[in-house]
Amino acid sequence: MILIMALAALSSYLGIGMLLRLLKHQQLMLDIPNERSSHSQPIPRGGGMIIVLLSLSGIMLFTLLYQPEDMLPVGLLVLGGFCVAIVSWRDDIRPLSNRVRFATHIFAAILVVIALASWRQVTLPFVNSTNLGWLGIPLTIIWVVGLINAYNFMDGIDGLAGGVAVVAGLGWALIGWYLHVPMITIFGVILAASSLGFLGHNWHPARIFMGDVGSAYLGYAFAVMPLLALFFLPNQEQSNALTVFFIGILLVWPFLFDTVFTISRRLLNGEKVWTAHRSHLYQRLVINGYPHHVVALLYIGLAFCGLISALALVLDLPGSIFILLIWIPLLCVALWRFVLYKESSMQHQFTQYEKR
């Protein structure tokens, strides 16, 4: 497993390096700064395509060699990921309409439902399992499409999306190993390793960006993971494995919280959700003086807290319910209050400066 991770990381680093030289030489796919951007100079984008190619080819090769009987569902998942990646790559070259991108995301989510089925029931703390019935289908589609876009929204500063992908991929690899689901282990290892190789070029100051091709695809991959885990778990473990749903949330919770919080805030303020902006919590920290790598490390640390929490749930450690009901919500509030404190502090300093 360590050899696979090292090989994937090295392949990603070298592949992105070659892509970077090509894009710079041809002056292609340059990310021109706009209202949403946190950089000031044009930088090549599209490095995420290497993550896509390594992970999709890796999971297909593993299925072909070790689980050929599962080629159909895995093939559908790969097709969905490929569709998301290709449309996003095209969008990186020349912007597409929201309608085209959104339709592609829905199509990919439908492929996931066909391949793995939908969420059939959920288990909440202190409540028995609830059968979702047909509602599981639209909820699954919303989950997949939502995480695709959430991850895309959060790819706005150097090292952030790639760093969280390393943590989330590693988390799924460990959980797949514990649950004896090698498909999840391999997929998680390749995602983590290829994202680590990408960080070699994307850590601040970045030389290349992931682009929508990488961020949208990673959102798709991490949305698929819990459904893939449930699909391959033995039937007798299905009832206990419903915590996998919460694991899927915990491993990317900083991105989900920041996105939901920001969208809700913009809706309440009467702002257009889909227009370019810099009002995400991570963007507000950068605006108020924190360098990219510090904010990225903060979110990576929060994601690591989610990883530890997810492992506690899987191991059914005492106090696991505390994680869901108190620990993560407290971290959400702490992040929000920290941003407000920083903004207030900067405003106070600015006011004092004006009085001089």
mmCIF file of C-alpha atoms in Angstrom:
data_model
loop_
_atom_site.group_PDB
_atom_site.id
_atom_site.type_symbol
_atom_site.label_atom_id
_atom_site.label_comp_id
_atom_site.label_asym_id
_atom_site.label_seq_id
_atom_site.Cartn_x
_atom_site.Cartn_y
_atom_site.Cartn_z
ATOM 1 C CA MET A 1 0.000 0.000 0.000
ATOM 2 C CA ILE A 2 2.867 2.363 0.809
ATOM 3 C CA LEU A 3 4.405 1.538 -2.570
ATOM 4 C CA ILE A 4 1.123 2.382 -4.341
ATOM 5 C CA MET A 5 0.896 5.682 -2.482
ATOM 6 C CA ALA A 6 4.496 6.611 -3.286
ATOM 7 C CA LEU A 7 4.062 5.683 -6.948
ATOM 8 C CA ALA A 8 0.823 7.676 -7.254
ATOM 9 C CA ALA A 9 2.336 10.727 -5.543
ATOM 10 C CA LEU A 10 5.437 10.639 -7.741
ATOM 11 C CA SER A 11 3.394 10.111 -10.913
ATOM 12 C CA SER A 12 1.153 13.025 -9.975
ATOM 13 C CA TYR A 13 4.064 15.340 -9.232
ATOM 14 C CA LEU A 14 5.889 14.509 -12.459
ATOM 15 C CA GLY A 15 2.726 14.513 -14.589
ATOM 16 C CA ILE A 16 1.596 17.898 -13.299
ATOM 17 C CA GLY A 17 5.113 19.234 -13.818
ATOM 18 C CA MET A 18 5.005 18.244 -17.488
ATOM 19 C CA LEU A 19 1.500 19.681 -17.874
ATOM 20 C CA LEU A 20 2.640 22.929 -16.251
ATOM 21 C CA ARG A 21 5.530 23.324 -18.682
ATOM 22 C CA LEU A 22 3.203 22.662 -21.623
ATOM 23 C CA LEU A 23 0.567 25.158 -20.484
ATOM 24 C CA LYS A 24 3.132 27.868 -19.745
ATOM 25 C CA HIS A 25 4.897 27.355 -23.063
ATOM 26 C CA GLN A 26 1.638 27.476 -25.046
ATOM 27 C CA GLN A 27 0.079 30.176 -22.827
ATOM 28 C CA LEU A 28 -3.008 27.985 -22.414
ATOM 29 C CA MET A 29 -5.680 27.796 -19.695
ATOM 30 C CA LEU A 30 -4.456 30.823 -17.763
ATOM 31 C CA ASP A 31 -6.526 31.738 -14.715
ATOM 32 C CA ILE A 32 -7.074 35.489 -15.086
ATOM 33 C CA PRO A 33 -7.788 37.172 -11.708
ATOM 34 C CA ASN A 34 -11.417 38.217 -11.170
ATOM 35 C CA GLU A 35 -13.660 39.348 -8.313
ATOM 36 C CA ARG A 36 -13.581 35.885 -6.707
ATOM 37 C CA SER A 37 -9.840 35.326 -7.139
ATOM 38 C CA SER A 38 -7.298 35.433 -4.327
ATOM 39 C CA HIS A 39 -4.322 35.804 -6.684
ATOM 40 C CA SER A 40 -3.122 38.822 -8.659
ATOM 41 C CA GLN A 41 -1.206 37.271 -11.585
ATOM 42 C CA PRO A 42 -2.386 34.888 -14.363
ATOM 43 C CA ILE A 43 -1.516 31.287 -13.431
ATOM 44 C CA PRO A 44 -2.110 28.088 -15.456
ATOM 45 C CA ARG A 45 -4.980 25.895 -14.290
ATOM 46 C CA GLY A 46 -6.078 22.363 -15.053
ATOM 47 C CA GLY A 47 -3.555 20.473 -12.914
ATOM 48 C CA GLY A 48 -6.416 18.472 -11.428
ATOM 49 C CA MET A 49 -6.684 16.487 -14.664
ATOM 50 C CA ILE A 50 -3.693 14.409 -13.531
ATOM 51 C CA ILE A 51 -5.548 13.529 -10.306
ATOM 52 C CA VAL A 52 -8.537 12.485 -12.412
ATOM 53 C CA LEU A 53 -6.510 10.282 -14.757
ATOM 54 C CA LEU A 54 -4.527 8.578 -11.988
ATOM 55 C CA SER A 55 -7.512 7.820 -9.750
ATOM 56 C CA LEU A 56 -9.927 6.680 -12.468
ATOM 57 C CA SER A 57 -7.351 4.504 -14.220
ATOM 58 C CA GLY A 58 -6.207 3.118 -10.875
ATOM 59 C CA ILE A 59 -9.685 2.110 -9.748
ATOM 60 C CA MET A 60 -10.477 0.571 -13.130
ATOM 61 C CA LEU A 61 -7.234 -1.428 -13.123
ATOM 62 C CA PHE A 62 -7.885 -2.666 -9.588
ATOM 63 C CA THR A 63 -11.411 -3.749 -10.531
ATOM 64 C CA LEU A 64 -10.210 -5.509 -13.667
ATOM 65 C CA LEU A 65 -7.517 -7.443 -11.801
ATOM 66 C CA TYR A 66 -9.212 -8.257 -8.497
ATOM 67 C CA GLN A 67 -12.972 -7.680 -8.759
ATOM 68 C CA PRO A 68 -13.955 -8.150 -12.423
ATOM 69 C CA GLU A 69 -17.492 -9.113 -11.376
ATOM 70 C CA ASP A 70 -17.992 -5.491 -10.242
ATOM 71 C CA MET A 71 -16.880 -3.938 -13.523
ATOM 72 C CA LEU A 72 -20.385 -2.677 -14.425
ATOM 73 C CA PRO A 73 -21.093 -0.561 -11.309
ATOM 74 C CA VAL A 74 -17.502 0.651 -11.104
ATOM 75 C CA GLY A 75 -17.546 1.439 -14.823
ATOM 76 C CA LEU A 76 -20.650 3.593 -14.342
ATOM 77 C CA LEU A 77 -18.963 5.458 -11.499
ATOM 78 C CA VAL A 78 -15.888 6.024 -13.641
ATOM 79 C CA LEU A 79 -18.112 7.263 -16.479
ATOM 80 C CA GLY A 80 -19.770 9.731 -14.111
ATOM 81 C CA GLY A 81 -16.406 10.998 -12.892
ATOM 82 C CA PHE A 82 -15.142 11.255 -16.456
ATOM 83 C CA CYS A 83 -18.198 13.307 -17.499
ATOM 84 C CA VAL A 84 -17.725 15.713 -14.581
ATOM 85 C CA ALA A 85 -14.012 16.025 -15.375
ATOM 86 C CA ILE A 86 -14.381 16.561 -19.132
ATOM 87 C CA VAL A 87 -17.082 19.220 -18.812
ATOM 88 C CA SER A 88 -15.061 20.942 -16.079
ATOM 89 C CA TRP A 89 -11.917 20.783 -18.241
ATOM 90 C CA ARG A 90 -13.869 22.405 -21.064
ATOM 91 C CA ASP A 91 -15.069 25.039 -18.607
ATOM 92 C CA ASP A 92 -11.458 25.723 -17.595
ATOM 93 C CA ILE A 93 -10.595 26.359 -21.252
ATOM 94 C CA ARG A 94 -13.633 28.480 -22.041
ATOM 95 C CA PRO A 95 -16.430 29.104 -19.506
ATOM 96 C CA LEU A 96 -19.631 27.118 -20.001
ATOM 97 C CA SER A 97 -23.088 28.117 -18.835
ATOM 98 C CA ASN A 98 -24.234 27.106 -15.361
ATOM 99 C CA ARG A 99 -27.011 25.123 -17.032
ATOM 100 C CA VAL A 100 -24.585 22.865 -18.922
ATOM 101 C CA ARG A 101 -22.393 22.237 -15.888
ATOM 102 C CA PHE A 102 -25.346 21.636 -13.583
ATOM 103 C CA ALA A 103 -26.976 19.219 -16.048
ATOM 104 C CA THR A 104 -23.725 17.255 -16.245
ATOM 105 C CA HIS A 105 -23.515 17.050 -12.461
ATOM 106 C CA ILE A 106 -27.081 15.734 -12.280
ATOM 107 C CA PHE A 107 -26.339 13.177 -15.005
ATOM 108 C CA ALA A 108 -23.283 11.966 -13.083
ATOM 109 C CA ALA A 109 -25.362 11.715 -9.899
ATOM 110 C CA ILE A 110 -27.986 9.644 -11.728
ATOM 111 C CA LEU A 111 -25.220 7.282 -12.878
ATOM 112 C CA VAL A 112 -24.214 6.907 -9.223
ATOM 113 C CA VAL A 113 -27.784 5.978 -8.282
ATOM 114 C CA ILE A 114 -27.943 3.441 -11.132
ATOM 115 C CA ALA A 115 -24.584 1.939 -10.175
ATOM 116 C CA LEU A 116 -24.865 1.843 -6.391
ATOM 117 C CA ALA A 117 -28.541 2.597 -5.591
ATOM 118 C CA SER A 118 -29.498 5.495 -3.316
ATOM 119 C CA TRP A 119 -29.543 6.081 0.406
ATOM 120 C CA ARG A 120 -32.245 3.704 1.635
ATOM 121 C CA GLN A 121 -32.294 4.532 5.305
ATOM 122 C CA VAL A 122 -30.608 6.782 7.817
ATOM 123 C CA THR A 123 -29.798 6.280 11.461
ATOM 124 C CA LEU A 124 -29.827 9.331 13.699
ATOM 125 C CA PRO A 125 -28.618 9.571 17.296
ATOM 126 C CA PHE A 126 -31.265 8.375 19.773
ATOM 127 C CA VAL A 127 -33.592 7.495 16.855
ATOM 128 C CA ASN A 128 -34.199 4.160 15.162
ATOM 129 C CA SER A 129 -33.338 3.669 11.494
ATOM 130 C CA THR A 130 -35.679 5.559 9.168
ATOM 131 C CA ASN A 131 -36.532 4.108 5.763
ATOM 132 C CA LEU A 132 -36.250 6.822 3.120
ATOM 133 C CA GLY A 133 -38.061 4.945 0.357
ATOM 134 C CA TRP A 134 -38.158 6.802 -2.956
ATOM 135 C CA LEU A 135 -36.950 9.990 -1.219
ATOM 136 C CA GLY A 136 -33.520 8.391 -1.111
ATOM 137 C CA ILE A 137 -33.079 8.962 -4.855
ATOM 138 C CA PRO A 138 -33.430 12.790 -4.927
ATOM 139 C CA LEU A 139 -31.522 13.067 -1.645
ATOM 140 C CA THR A 140 -28.638 11.079 -3.125
ATOM 141 C CA ILE A 141 -28.618 13.271 -6.237
ATOM 142 C CA ILE A 142 -28.630 16.411 -4.065
ATOM 143 C CA TRP A 143 -25.747 14.992 -2.010
ATOM 144 C CA VAL A 144 -23.595 14.276 -5.079
ATOM 145 C CA VAL A 145 -24.370 17.518 -6.927
ATOM 146 C CA GLY A 146 -24.044 19.537 -3.731
ATOM 147 C CA LEU A 147 -20.597 18.217 -2.837
ATOM 148 C CA ILE A 148 -19.347 18.650 -6.413
ATOM 149 C CA ASN A 149 -20.202 22.340 -6.246
ATOM 150 C CA ALA A 150 -19.132 22.823 -2.624
ATOM 151 C CA TYR A 151 -15.654 21.520 -3.383
ATOM 152 C CA ASN A 152 -15.515 23.723 -6.472
ATOM 153 C CA PHE A 153 -16.486 26.805 -4.450
ATOM 154 C CA MET A 154 -13.768 26.086 -1.889
ATOM 155 C CA ASP A 155 -10.936 25.841 -4.408
ATOM 156 C CA GLY A 156 -9.974 29.486 -4.131
ATOM 157 C CA ILE A 157 -6.545 29.722 -2.493
ATOM 158 C CA ASP A 158 -3.245 27.891 -2.790
ATOM 159 C CA GLY A 159 -3.090 24.472 -1.166
ATOM 160 C CA LEU A 160 -6.622 24.398 0.238
ATOM 161 C CA ALA A 161 -8.520 21.930 -1.971
ATOM 162 C CA GLY A 162 -5.494 19.683 -2.444
ATOM 163 C CA GLY A 163 -4.628 19.664 1.254
ATOM 164 C CA VAL A 164 -8.122 18.704 2.384
ATOM 165 C CA ALA A 165 -8.198 16.028 -0.346
ATOM 166 C CA VAL A 166 -5.058 14.455 1.138
ATOM 167 C CA VAL A 167 -6.721 14.235 4.564
ATOM 168 C CA ALA A 168 -10.080 13.000 3.237
ATOM 169 C CA GLY A 169 -8.465 10.445 0.925
ATOM 170 C CA LEU A 170 -6.276 9.151 3.753
ATOM 171 C CA GLY A 171 -9.336 8.935 5.990
ATOM 172 C CA TRP A 172 -11.240 6.830 3.468
ATOM 173 C CA ALA A 173 -8.190 4.613 2.959
ATOM 174 C CA LEU A 174 -8.022 3.876 6.699
ATOM 175 C CA ILE A 175 -11.767 3.315 6.953
ATOM 176 C CA GLY A 176 -11.756 1.037 3.913
ATOM 177 C CA TRP A 177 -8.939 -0.978 5.495
ATOM 178 C CA TYR A 178 -10.827 -1.298 8.803
ATOM 179 C CA LEU A 179 -14.109 -2.255 7.110
ATOM 180 C CA HIS A 180 -12.324 -4.725 4.791
ATOM 181 C CA VAL A 181 -13.409 -2.878 1.639
ATOM 182 C CA PRO A 182 -10.256 -2.860 -0.546
ATOM 183 C CA MET A 183 -11.965 -0.820 -3.276
ATOM 184 C CA ILE A 184 -12.346 2.092 -0.842
ATOM 185 C CA THR A 185 -8.808 1.651 0.454
ATOM 186 C CA ILE A 186 -7.266 1.786 -3.022
ATOM 187 C CA PHE A 187 -9.439 4.687 -4.165
ATOM 188 C CA GLY A 188 -8.652 6.671 -1.008
ATOM 189 C CA VAL A 189 -4.912 5.990 -1.261
ATOM 190 C CA ILE A 190 -4.726 7.114 -4.890
ATOM 191 C CA LEU A 191 -6.795 10.254 -4.241
ATOM 192 C CA ALA A 192 -4.645 11.194 -1.236
ATOM 193 C CA ALA A 193 -1.337 10.445 -2.965
ATOM 194 C CA SER A 194 -2.152 12.167 -6.254
ATOM 195 C CA SER A 195 -3.406 15.222 -4.330
ATOM 196 C CA LEU A 196 -0.161 15.218 -2.341
ATOM 197 C CA GLY A 197 1.826 15.216 -5.580
ATOM 198 C CA PHE A 198 -0.313 18.106 -6.806
ATOM 199 C CA LEU A 199 0.478 20.087 -3.640
ATOM 200 C CA GLY A 200 4.130 20.031 -4.672
ATOM 201 C CA HIS A 201 3.142 22.519 -7.384
ATOM 202 C CA ASN A 202 0.154 24.183 -5.700
ATOM 203 C CA TRP A 203 1.421 25.069 -2.227
ATOM 204 C CA HIS A 204 1.784 28.817 -1.769
ATOM 205 C CA PRO A 205 2.981 30.438 -3.941
ATOM 206 C CA ALA A 206 1.209 28.187 -6.449
ATOM 207 C CA ARG A 207 2.675 27.537 -9.889
ATOM 208 C CA ILE A 208 -0.487 25.849 -11.183
ATOM 209 C CA PHE A 209 -4.112 25.637 -10.068
ATOM 210 C CA MET A 210 -6.291 22.561 -9.814
ATOM 211 C CA GLY A 211 -9.006 24.110 -11.964
ATOM 212 C CA ASP A 212 -12.646 23.056 -12.026
ATOM 213 C CA VAL A 213 -11.545 19.749 -13.542
ATOM 214 C CA GLY A 214 -9.858 18.846 -10.265
ATOM 215 C CA SER A 215 -12.128 20.448 -7.682
ATOM 216 C CA ALA A 216 -15.415 19.282 -9.237
ATOM 217 C CA TYR A 217 -14.036 15.773 -9.691
ATOM 218 C CA LEU A 218 -12.791 15.568 -6.089
ATOM 219 C CA GLY A 219 -16.231 16.653 -4.891
ATOM 220 C CA TYR A 220 -17.738 13.861 -6.987
ATOM 221 C CA ALA A 221 -15.229 11.301 -5.698
ATOM 222 C CA PHE A 222 -15.802 12.117 -2.027
ATOM 223 C CA ALA A 223 -19.582 12.132 -2.550
ATOM 224 C CA VAL A 224 -19.373 8.645 -4.088
ATOM 225 C CA MET A 225 -17.150 7.197 -1.342
ATOM 226 C CA PRO A 226 -19.810 6.519 1.345
ATOM 227 C CA LEU A 227 -22.177 5.001 -1.224
ATOM 228 C CA LEU A 228 -19.359 2.850 -2.585
ATOM 229 C CA ALA A 229 -18.502 1.682 0.934
ATOM 230 C CA LEU A 230 -22.095 0.655 1.628
ATOM 231 C CA PHE A 231 -22.315 -1.122 -1.730
ATOM 232 C CA PHE A 232 -19.348 -3.371 -0.962
ATOM 233 C CA LEU A 233 -20.072 -4.013 2.718
ATOM 234 C CA PRO A 234 -21.438 -7.481 3.563
ATOM 235 C CA ASN A 235 -25.210 -7.492 4.022
ATOM 236 C CA GLN A 236 -24.968 -8.321 7.710
ATOM 237 C CA GLU A 237 -22.962 -5.146 8.286
ATOM 238 C CA GLN A 238 -25.301 -2.778 6.442
ATOM 239 C CA SER A 239 -27.233 -1.637 9.526
ATOM 240 C CA ASN A 240 -24.084 -0.811 11.500
ATOM 241 C CA ALA A 241 -22.406 0.748 8.457
ATOM 242 C CA LEU A 242 -24.947 3.550 8.141
ATOM 243 C CA THR A 243 -22.517 5.652 10.156
ATOM 244 C CA VAL A 244 -20.622 5.747 6.846
ATOM 245 C CA PHE A 245 -23.009 8.542 5.844
ATOM 246 C CA PHE A 246 -21.758 10.682 8.719
ATOM 247 C CA ILE A 247 -18.191 9.689 7.901
ATOM 248 C CA GLY A 248 -18.710 11.093 4.410
ATOM 249 C CA ILE A 249 -19.712 14.408 5.991
ATOM 250 C CA LEU A 250 -17.013 14.457 8.670
ATOM 251 C CA LEU A 251 -14.108 13.991 6.256
ATOM 252 C CA VAL A 252 -15.038 17.137 4.291
ATOM 253 C CA TRP A 253 -17.014 19.007 6.952
ATOM 254 C CA PRO A 254 -15.004 22.288 6.759
ATOM 255 C CA PHE A 255 -15.911 22.636 3.076
ATOM 256 C CA LEU A 256 -19.557 21.717 3.646
ATOM 257 C CA PHE A 257 -19.936 24.121 6.564
ATOM 258 C CA ASP A 258 -18.219 27.037 4.822
ATOM 259 C CA THR A 259 -20.324 26.533 1.683
ATOM 260 C CA VAL A 260 -23.688 26.125 3.439
ATOM 261 C CA PHE A 261 -22.975 29.015 5.800
ATOM 262 C CA THR A 262 -21.880 31.357 3.001
ATOM 263 C CA ILE A 263 -24.751 30.485 0.653
ATOM 264 C CA SER A 264 -27.294 30.885 3.474
ATOM 265 C CA ARG A 265 -25.812 34.242 4.425
ATOM 266 C CA ARG A 266 -25.874 35.493 0.832
ATOM 267 C CA LEU A 267 -29.471 34.346 0.365
ATOM 268 C CA LEU A 268 -30.544 36.143 3.539
ATOM 269 C CA ASN A 269 -28.800 39.286 2.284
ATOM 270 C CA GLY A 270 -30.580 39.051 -1.067
ATOM 271 C CA GLU A 271 -27.352 38.393 -3.004
ATOM 272 C CA LYS A 272 -27.093 36.166 -6.074
ATOM 273 C CA VAL A 273 -25.579 32.845 -5.032
ATOM 274 C CA TRP A 274 -23.909 31.987 -8.359
ATOM 275 C CA THR A 275 -22.180 35.310 -8.987
ATOM 276 C CA ALA A 276 -18.443 35.628 -8.301
ATOM 277 C CA HIS A 277 -17.665 36.747 -4.760
ATOM 278 C CA ARG A 278 -15.092 36.581 -1.978
ATOM 279 C CA SER A 279 -17.350 36.080 1.024
ATOM 280 C CA HIS A 280 -16.478 32.491 1.969
ATOM 281 C CA LEU A 281 -15.002 32.262 5.445
ATOM 282 C CA TYR A 282 -11.618 31.202 4.087
ATOM 283 C CA GLN A 283 -11.614 34.145 1.660
ATOM 284 C CA ARG A 284 -12.496 36.573 4.440
ATOM 285 C CA LEU A 285 -9.499 35.339 6.423
ATOM 286 C CA VAL A 286 -7.206 35.978 3.446
ATOM 287 C CA ILE A 287 -8.720 39.436 2.888
ATOM 288 C CA ASN A 288 -8.035 40.273 6.526
ATOM 289 C CA GLY A 289 -4.366 39.476 6.411
ATOM 290 C CA TYR A 290 -3.784 35.742 6.747
ATOM 291 C CA PRO A 291 -1.499 34.270 4.046
ATOM 292 C CA HIS A 292 -2.764 31.427 1.859
ATOM 293 C CA HIS A 293 -0.696 28.716 3.509
ATOM 294 C CA VAL A 294 -1.890 29.650 7.017
ATOM 295 C CA VAL A 295 -5.570 29.481 6.014
ATOM 296 C CA ALA A 296 -4.955 26.240 4.114
ATOM 297 C CA LEU A 297 -3.266 24.719 7.178
ATOM 298 C CA LEU A 298 -6.200 25.832 9.345
ATOM 299 C CA TYR A 299 -8.709 24.028 7.120
ATOM 300 C CA ILE A 300 -6.441 20.995 6.784
ATOM 301 C CA GLY A 301 -6.280 20.860 10.585
ATOM 302 C CA LEU A 302 -10.074 21.089 10.820
ATOM 303 C CA ALA A 303 -10.388 18.297 8.252
ATOM 304 C CA PHE A 304 -7.972 16.228 10.335
ATOM 305 C CA CYS A 305 -10.276 16.754 13.335
ATOM 306 C CA GLY A 306 -13.026 15.341 11.124
ATOM 307 C CA LEU A 307 -10.819 12.359 10.265
ATOM 308 C CA ILE A 308 -10.206 11.592 13.964
ATOM 309 C CA SER A 309 -13.938 11.962 14.627
ATOM 310 C CA ALA A 310 -14.775 9.618 11.733
ATOM 311 C CA LEU A 311 -12.384 6.972 13.056
ATOM 312 C CA ALA A 312 -13.993 7.263 16.489
ATOM 313 C CA LEU A 313 -17.394 6.609 14.912
ATOM 314 C CA VAL A 314 -16.166 3.604 12.940
ATOM 315 C CA LEU A 315 -14.484 2.121 16.008
ATOM 316 C CA ASP A 316 -17.641 2.850 18.027
ATOM 317 C CA LEU A 317 -15.599 4.465 20.782
ATOM 318 C CA PRO A 318 -17.341 5.835 23.886
ATOM 319 C CA GLY A 319 -18.503 9.381 23.279
ATOM 320 C CA SER A 320 -18.976 8.981 19.528
ATOM 321 C CA ILE A 321 -22.410 10.614 19.731
ATOM 322 C CA PHE A 322 -20.713 13.575 21.432
ATOM 323 C CA ILE A 323 -18.749 14.060 18.209
ATOM 324 C CA LEU A 324 -21.891 14.446 16.104
ATOM 325 C CA LEU A 325 -23.937 16.521 18.533
ATOM 326 C CA ILE A 326 -21.378 18.784 20.202
ATOM 327 C CA TRP A 327 -17.774 18.596 18.963
ATOM 328 C CA ILE A 328 -18.257 19.367 15.259
ATOM 329 C CA PRO A 329 -20.938 22.066 15.835
ATOM 330 C CA LEU A 330 -18.583 23.704 18.339
ATOM 331 C CA LEU A 331 -15.816 23.740 15.736
ATOM 332 C CA CYS A 332 -18.231 25.333 13.238
ATOM 333 C CA VAL A 333 -19.099 28.100 15.690
ATOM 334 C CA ALA A 334 -15.429 28.550 16.611
ATOM 335 C CA LEU A 335 -14.444 29.015 12.954
ATOM 336 C CA TRP A 336 -17.221 31.540 12.378
ATOM 337 C CA ARG A 337 -16.389 33.500 15.552
ATOM 338 C CA PHE A 338 -12.691 33.484 14.686
ATOM 339 C CA VAL A 339 -13.424 35.068 11.308
ATOM 340 C CA LEU A 340 -15.632 37.709 12.947
ATOM 341 C CA TYR A 341 -12.940 38.437 15.528
ATOM 342 C CA LYS A 342 -10.297 38.874 12.842
ATOM 343 C CA GLU A 343 -12.560 41.190 10.814
ATOM 344 C CA SER A 344 -13.384 43.249 13.899
ATOM 345 C CA SER A 345 -9.707 43.476 14.821
ATOM 346 C CA MET A 346 -8.720 44.629 11.336
ATOM 347 C CA GLN A 347 -11.553 47.185 11.285
ATOM 348 C CA HIS A 348 -10.395 48.545 14.637
ATOM 349 C CA GLN A 349 -6.813 48.861 13.379
ATOM 350 C CA PHE A 350 -8.045 50.640 10.250
ATOM 351 C CA THR A 351 -10.112 53.061 12.338
ATOM 352 C CA GLN A 352 -7.145 53.841 14.571
ATOM 353 C CA TYR A 353 -4.987 54.434 11.498
ATOM 354 C CA GLU A 354 -7.538 56.901 10.036
ATOM 355 C CA LYS A 355 -7.592 58.897 13.288
ATOM 356 C CA ARG A 356 -3.852 59.551 13.097
#
